[in-house]
PDB file of C-alpha atoms in Angstrom:
ATOM      1  CA  MET A   1      37.369 -43.078 -60.495  1.00  0.00           C
ATOM      2  CA  ALA A   2      36.122 -41.975 -63.733  1.00  0.00           C
ATOM      3  CA  ASN A   3      36.963 -38.471 -65.045  1.00  0.00           C
ATOM      4  CA  TYR A   4      34.737 -35.666 -66.709  1.00  0.00           C
ATOM      5  CA  LYS A   5      35.349 -32.824 -68.761  1.00  0.00           C
ATOM      6  CA  LEU A   6      33.090 -29.687 -69.307  1.00  0.00           C
ATOM      7  CA  THR A   7      32.477 -28.402 -72.696  1.00  0.00           C
ATOM      8  CA  ASN A   8      32.922 -24.301 -73.411  1.00  0.00           C
ATOM      9  CA  LYS A   9      29.064 -24.262 -73.226  1.00  0.00           C
ATOM     10  CA  ALA A  10      28.759 -26.157 -69.765  1.00  0.00           C
ATOM     11  CA  VAL A  11      31.468 -23.592 -68.367  1.00  0.00           C
ATOM     12  CA  GLN A  12      29.756 -20.599 -69.754  1.00  0.00           C
ATOM     13  CA  ASP A  13      26.416 -22.105 -68.083  1.00  0.00           C
ATOM     14  CA  LEU A  14      28.393 -22.576 -64.902  1.00  0.00           C
ATOM     15  CA  THR A  15      29.659 -18.746 -65.014  1.00  0.00           C
ATOM     16  CA  ASN A  16      26.072 -17.657 -65.700  1.00  0.00           C
ATOM     17  CA  ILE A  17      24.513 -19.655 -62.980  1.00  0.00           C
ATOM     18  CA  TRP A  18      27.206 -18.392 -60.476  1.00  0.00           C
ATOM     19  CA  ASP A  19      26.724 -14.518 -61.791  1.00  0.00           C
ATOM     20  CA  TYR A  20      22.974 -14.848 -61.601  1.00  0.00           C
ATOM     21  CA  THR A  21      22.918 -16.516 -58.091  1.00  0.00           C
ATOM     22  CA  PHE A  22      25.567 -13.948 -57.011  1.00  0.00           C
ATOM     23  CA  ASP A  23      23.354 -11.141 -58.243  1.00  0.00           C
ATOM     24  CA  LYS A  24      20.475 -12.605 -56.631  1.00  0.00           C
ATOM     25  CA  TRP A  25      21.362 -13.787 -53.373  1.00  0.00           C
ATOM     26  CA  SER A  26      25.034 -13.661 -52.348  1.00  0.00           C
ATOM     27  CA  GLU A  27      28.753 -14.753 -53.047  1.00  0.00           C
ATOM     28  CA  ASP A  28      28.363 -17.517 -50.298  1.00  0.00           C
ATOM     29  CA  GLN A  29      25.386 -18.572 -51.989  1.00  0.00           C
ATOM     30  CA  ALA A  30      26.910 -18.588 -55.272  1.00  0.00           C
ATOM     31  CA  ASP A  31      29.861 -20.582 -54.254  1.00  0.00           C
ATOM     32  CA  LYS A  32      27.751 -23.251 -52.617  1.00  0.00           C
ATOM     33  CA  TYR A  33      25.608 -23.790 -55.744  1.00  0.00           C
ATOM     34  CA  TYR A  34      28.489 -23.740 -58.148  1.00  0.00           C
ATOM     35  CA  ASN A  35      30.101 -26.424 -55.957  1.00  0.00           C
ATOM     36  CA  LEU A  36      26.941 -28.427 -55.732  1.00  0.00           C
ATOM     37  CA  LEU A  37      26.988 -28.402 -59.474  1.00  0.00           C
ATOM     38  CA  LEU A  38      30.423 -29.801 -59.728  1.00  0.00           C
ATOM     39  CA  ASP A  39      29.801 -32.461 -57.139  1.00  0.00           C
ATOM     40  CA  THR A  40      26.959 -33.436 -59.434  1.00  0.00           C
ATOM     41  CA  CYS A  41      29.484 -33.632 -62.420  1.00  0.00           C
ATOM     42  CA  ARG A  42      31.597 -35.734 -60.156  1.00  0.00           C
ATOM     43  CA  ASP A  43      28.910 -38.161 -59.051  1.00  0.00           C
ATOM     44  CA  ILE A  44      28.257 -38.504 -62.863  1.00  0.00           C
ATOM     45  CA  ALA A  45      31.431 -39.298 -63.893  1.00  0.00           C
ATOM     46  CA  ASN A  46      31.632 -42.052 -60.998  1.00  0.00           C
ATOM     47  CA  ASN A  47      28.221 -43.413 -61.904  1.00  0.00           C
ATOM     48  CA  PRO A  48      27.417 -42.568 -65.458  1.00  0.00           C
ATOM     49  CA  LYS A  49      23.822 -44.482 -64.792  1.00  0.00           C
ATOM     50  CA  LEU A  50      22.690 -41.940 -62.167  1.00  0.00           C
ATOM     51  CA  GLY A  51      20.883 -39.978 -65.101  1.00  0.00           C
ATOM     52  CA  LYS A  52      18.111 -40.303 -67.178  1.00  0.00           C
ATOM     53  CA  ASN A  53      18.328 -40.566 -71.163  1.00  0.00           C
ATOM     54  CA  TYR A  54      17.086 -37.280 -73.034  1.00  0.00           C
ATOM     55  CA  GLU A  55      16.519 -39.159 -76.291  1.00  0.00           C
ATOM     56  CA  GLY A  56      13.834 -36.580 -77.063  1.00  0.00           C
ATOM     57  CA  VAL A  57      16.275 -33.836 -76.892  1.00  0.00           C
ATOM     58  CA  ARG A  58      19.158 -35.862 -78.442  1.00  0.00           C
ATOM     59  CA  PRO A  59      19.514 -39.844 -78.622  1.00  0.00           C
ATOM     60  CA  ASP A  60      22.974 -39.811 -76.812  1.00  0.00           C
ATOM     61  CA  LEU A  61      22.033 -37.342 -74.307  1.00  0.00           C
ATOM     62  CA  PHE A  62      21.681 -38.015 -70.475  1.00  0.00           C
ATOM     63  CA  GLY A  63      20.824 -35.598 -67.586  1.00  0.00           C
ATOM     64  CA  LEU A  64      20.843 -35.293 -63.897  1.00  0.00           C
ATOM     65  CA  LYS A  65      18.426 -32.950 -61.864  1.00  0.00           C
ATOM     66  CA  THR A  66      20.213 -30.895 -59.391  1.00  0.00           C
ATOM     67  CA  ASN A  67      18.024 -28.343 -57.727  1.00  0.00           C
ATOM     68  CA  ARG A  68      16.257 -26.373 -60.475  1.00  0.00           C
ATOM     69  CA  HIS A  69      19.181 -27.384 -63.067  1.00  0.00           C
ATOM     70  CA  ILE A  70      19.809 -30.091 -65.237  1.00  0.00           C
ATOM     71  CA  VAL A  71      23.314 -31.197 -65.690  1.00  0.00           C
ATOM     72  CA  PHE A  72      23.502 -32.919 -69.398  1.00  0.00           C
ATOM     73  CA  TYR A  73      26.288 -35.289 -70.409  1.00  0.00           C
ATOM     74  CA  ARG A  74      27.092 -38.063 -73.093  1.00  0.00           C
ATOM     75  CA  LYS A  75      29.178 -41.075 -72.073  1.00  0.00           C
ATOM     76  CA  LEU A  76      32.343 -40.749 -74.514  1.00  0.00           C
ATOM     77  CA  ASP A  77      33.963 -44.055 -73.010  1.00  0.00           C
ATOM     78  CA  ASP A  78      34.220 -46.009 -69.759  1.00  0.00           C
ATOM     79  CA  SER A  79      36.535 -43.559 -68.418  1.00  0.00           C
ATOM     80  CA  ILE A  80      35.206 -40.100 -69.222  1.00  0.00           C
ATOM     81  CA  VAL A  81      31.977 -38.153 -69.367  1.00  0.00           C
ATOM     82  CA  GLU A  82      31.368 -35.262 -71.298  1.00  0.00           C
ATOM     83  CA  ILE A  83      29.322 -32.521 -69.477  1.00  0.00           C
ATOM     84  CA  THR A  84      27.562 -30.959 -72.357  1.00  0.00           C
ATOM     85  CA  ARG A  85      25.494 -28.264 -71.011  1.00  0.00           C
ATOM     86  CA  ILE A  86      23.908 -27.025 -67.330  1.00  0.00           C
ATOM     87  CA  LEU A  87      20.810 -25.739 -67.746  1.00  0.00           C
ATOM     88  CA  HIS A  88      17.656 -24.351 -65.838  1.00  0.00           C
ATOM     89  CA  ASP A  89      14.841 -26.763 -65.922  1.00  0.00           C
ATOM     90  CA  ARG A  90      12.319 -24.097 -67.501  1.00  0.00           C
ATOM     91  CA  MET A  91      14.582 -23.333 -70.187  1.00  0.00           C
ATOM     92  CA  ASP A  92      13.575 -24.852 -73.934  1.00  0.00           C
ATOM     93  CA  LEU A  93      16.006 -27.655 -73.686  1.00  0.00           C
ATOM     94  CA  LYS A  94      15.699 -29.053 -76.965  1.00  0.00           C
ATOM     95  CA  ASN A  95      16.699 -25.591 -78.455  1.00  0.00           C
ATOM     96  CA  ARG A  96      19.360 -24.513 -75.939  1.00  0.00           C
ATOM     97  CA  ILE A  97      21.192 -28.215 -76.355  1.00  0.00           C
ATOM     98  CA  SER A  98      21.283 -27.541 -80.139  1.00  0.00           C
ATOM     99  CA  GLU A  99      22.475 -24.213 -79.854  1.00  0.00           C
TER     100      GLU A  99
END
């Protein structure tokens, strides 16, 4: 089983997503969506080929869409994946990734 690590930006993205979902719907829904996103991170770590290359955003960047968010990641080596950002699909991805 491969591992993944979250960048500080990805942790902040998750926090913001949870807060927004809590405010808009409920704590239960926020927890469910948060866990779905973490499940996606685990899936990516176990099979980094799941996502597509976002070379138009950054050459070494891959992403996997989960509902309305894209989990962006980089393969650091054969045993670890870095979750770079988790962004809504309507955001200006190129600018948000480079923040």
